[in-house]
Amino acid sequence: MAKTLKKNQKQVIDSSVYLYRRLERQKVLKGFGCVEGEYPEKSLDISPAKLEELTGLSIMSLTPKERTTYWQLAGILFCAFEYIVGINIGIDPLFTLIPITFF
């Protein structure tokens, strides 16, 4: 059983490497293969300059943005709108209409 598991794991790894190398040749992946060795970095701390060099992306594009008050307000208003529409068409919006929005 353990031998079969190792064989399957090797097939998965080989398939993944093949896929990533193909995507790299098509210039879709910028960071794959840019670091030699089994593990990309020995340390968990990577400097912003090194991260920018490895990925080819600016630090600003890797930084999460804050949600502004306008987006939060728009979400609340949309939820209220869905609730009112659900009530007016005769369905329970809390169990049908609003949960569908999140999928």
mmCIF file of C-alpha atoms in Angstrom:
data_model
loop_
_atom_site.group_PDB
_atom_site.id
_atom_site.type_symbol
_atom_site.label_atom_id
_atom_site.label_comp_id
_atom_site.label_asym_id
_atom_site.label_seq_id
_atom_site.Cartn_x
_atom_site.Cartn_y
_atom_site.Cartn_z
ATOM 1 C CA MET A 1 0.000 0.000 0.000
ATOM 2 C CA ALA A 2 2.783 2.441 0.894
ATOM 3 C CA LYS A 3 4.566 1.629 -2.369
ATOM 4 C CA THR A 4 1.428 2.411 -4.388
ATOM 5 C CA LEU A 5 0.952 5.657 -2.466
ATOM 6 C CA LYS A 6 4.533 6.757 -3.208
ATOM 7 C CA LYS A 7 4.090 5.860 -6.873
ATOM 8 C CA ASN A 8 0.871 7.903 -7.076
ATOM 9 C CA GLN A 9 2.510 10.847 -5.308
ATOM 10 C CA LYS A 10 5.414 10.742 -7.768
ATOM 11 C CA GLN A 11 2.983 10.722 -10.708
ATOM 12 C CA VAL A 12 1.148 13.722 -9.296
ATOM 13 C CA ILE A 13 4.390 15.617 -8.740
ATOM 14 C CA ASP A 14 5.691 14.755 -12.213
ATOM 15 C CA SER A 15 2.403 15.840 -13.799
ATOM 16 C CA SER A 16 2.435 19.101 -11.871
ATOM 17 C CA VAL A 17 6.020 19.849 -12.857
ATOM 18 C CA TYR A 18 5.197 19.093 -16.496
ATOM 19 C CA LEU A 19 2.202 21.441 -16.383
ATOM 20 C CA TYR A 20 4.161 24.262 -14.721
ATOM 21 C CA ARG A 21 7.073 23.907 -17.147
ATOM 22 C CA ARG A 22 4.654 24.105 -20.074
ATOM 23 C CA LEU A 23 3.023 27.217 -18.643
ATOM 24 C CA GLU A 24 6.494 28.683 -18.089
ATOM 25 C CA ARG A 25 7.426 28.065 -21.733
ATOM 26 C CA GLN A 26 4.239 29.857 -22.764
ATOM 27 C CA LYS A 27 5.364 32.847 -20.629
ATOM 28 C CA VAL A 28 2.315 32.536 -18.361
ATOM 29 C CA LEU A 29 4.292 31.931 -15.165
ATOM 30 C CA LYS A 30 7.014 34.394 -14.227
ATOM 31 C CA GLY A 31 8.157 32.945 -10.909
ATOM 32 C CA PHE A 32 8.306 29.188 -11.614
ATOM 33 C CA GLY A 33 11.833 27.856 -11.843
ATOM 34 C CA CYS A 34 13.483 31.100 -10.808
ATOM 35 C CA VAL A 35 14.830 29.596 -7.563
ATOM 36 C CA GLU A 36 17.055 26.537 -7.570
ATOM 37 C CA GLY A 37 16.809 23.734 -5.017
ATOM 38 C CA GLU A 38 14.057 21.727 -3.417
ATOM 39 C CA TYR A 39 12.713 24.601 -1.345
ATOM 40 C CA PRO A 40 12.535 28.173 -2.631
ATOM 41 C CA GLU A 41 13.851 29.837 0.528
ATOM 42 C CA LYS A 42 15.380 28.427 3.686
ATOM 43 C CA SER A 43 14.018 31.341 5.689
ATOM 44 C CA LEU A 44 10.361 32.239 5.987
ATOM 45 C CA ASP A 45 11.296 35.923 5.814
ATOM 46 C CA ILE A 46 11.708 37.221 2.283
ATOM 47 C CA SER A 47 12.650 40.823 1.726
ATOM 48 C CA PRO A 48 10.258 42.947 -0.353
ATOM 49 C CA ALA A 49 12.982 43.505 -2.943
ATOM 50 C CA LYS A 50 13.619 39.742 -3.270
ATOM 51 C CA LEU A 51 9.880 39.039 -3.523
ATOM 52 C CA GLU A 52 9.504 41.681 -6.216
ATOM 53 C CA GLU A 53 12.466 40.206 -8.098
ATOM 54 C CA LEU A 54 11.131 36.633 -7.893
ATOM 55 C CA THR A 55 7.561 37.372 -8.928
ATOM 56 C CA GLY A 56 8.058 40.308 -11.265
ATOM 57 C CA LEU A 57 5.208 42.119 -9.515
ATOM 58 C CA SER A 58 5.442 45.424 -7.698
ATOM 59 C CA ILE A 59 4.980 45.445 -3.947
ATOM 60 C CA MET A 60 1.828 47.550 -4.315
ATOM 61 C CA SER A 61 0.148 44.790 -6.339
ATOM 62 C CA LEU A 62 0.959 42.270 -3.575
ATOM 63 C CA THR A 63 -0.377 44.492 -0.786
ATOM 64 C CA PRO A 64 -3.995 43.900 0.231
ATOM 65 C CA LYS A 65 -6.209 46.917 -0.199
ATOM 66 C CA GLU A 66 -8.569 48.199 2.455
ATOM 67 C CA ARG A 67 -12.243 48.070 1.711
ATOM 68 C CA THR A 68 -13.537 51.554 1.623
ATOM 69 C CA THR A 69 -16.663 52.713 3.366
ATOM 70 C CA TYR A 70 -18.387 53.103 0.000
ATOM 71 C CA TRP A 71 -17.986 49.410 -0.877
ATOM 72 C CA GLN A 72 -19.226 48.351 2.549
ATOM 73 C CA LEU A 73 -22.214 50.654 2.273
ATOM 74 C CA ALA A 74 -22.943 49.377 -1.243
ATOM 75 C CA GLY A 75 -22.940 45.786 0.048
ATOM 76 C CA ILE A 76 -25.347 46.623 2.857
ATOM 77 C CA LEU A 77 -27.662 48.489 0.488
ATOM 78 C CA PHE A 78 -27.585 45.609 -2.011
ATOM 79 C CA CYS A 79 -28.468 43.150 0.745
ATOM 80 C CA ALA A 80 -31.361 45.377 1.859
ATOM 81 C CA PHE A 81 -32.527 45.664 -1.760
ATOM 82 C CA GLU A 82 -32.483 41.868 -2.147
ATOM 83 C CA TYR A 83 -34.428 41.493 1.086
ATOM 84 C CA ILE A 84 -37.126 43.950 -0.029
ATOM 85 C CA VAL A 85 -37.406 42.349 -3.476
ATOM 86 C CA GLY A 86 -37.674 38.881 -1.909
ATOM 87 C CA ILE A 87 -40.459 39.980 0.414
ATOM 88 C CA ASN A 88 -42.358 41.648 -2.458
ATOM 89 C CA ILE A 89 -42.212 38.611 -4.755
ATOM 90 C CA GLY A 90 -43.264 36.267 -1.958
ATOM 91 C CA ILE A 91 -40.137 34.265 -1.170
ATOM 92 C CA ASP A 92 -38.104 34.121 2.011
ATOM 93 C CA PRO A 93 -35.002 36.176 1.147
ATOM 94 C CA LEU A 94 -32.951 34.971 4.114
ATOM 95 C CA PHE A 95 -32.980 31.343 2.946
ATOM 96 C CA THR A 96 -33.225 31.711 -0.836
ATOM 97 C CA LEU A 97 -32.315 34.997 -2.474
ATOM 98 C CA ILE A 98 -29.496 36.348 -0.291
ATOM 99 C CA PRO A 99 -27.525 33.048 -0.019
ATOM 100 C CA ILE A 100 -27.645 32.649 -3.819
ATOM 101 C CA THR A 101 -25.771 35.960 -4.127
ATOM 102 C CA PHE A 102 -22.711 34.489 -2.412
ATOM 103 C CA PHE A 103 -22.331 31.655 -4.910
#
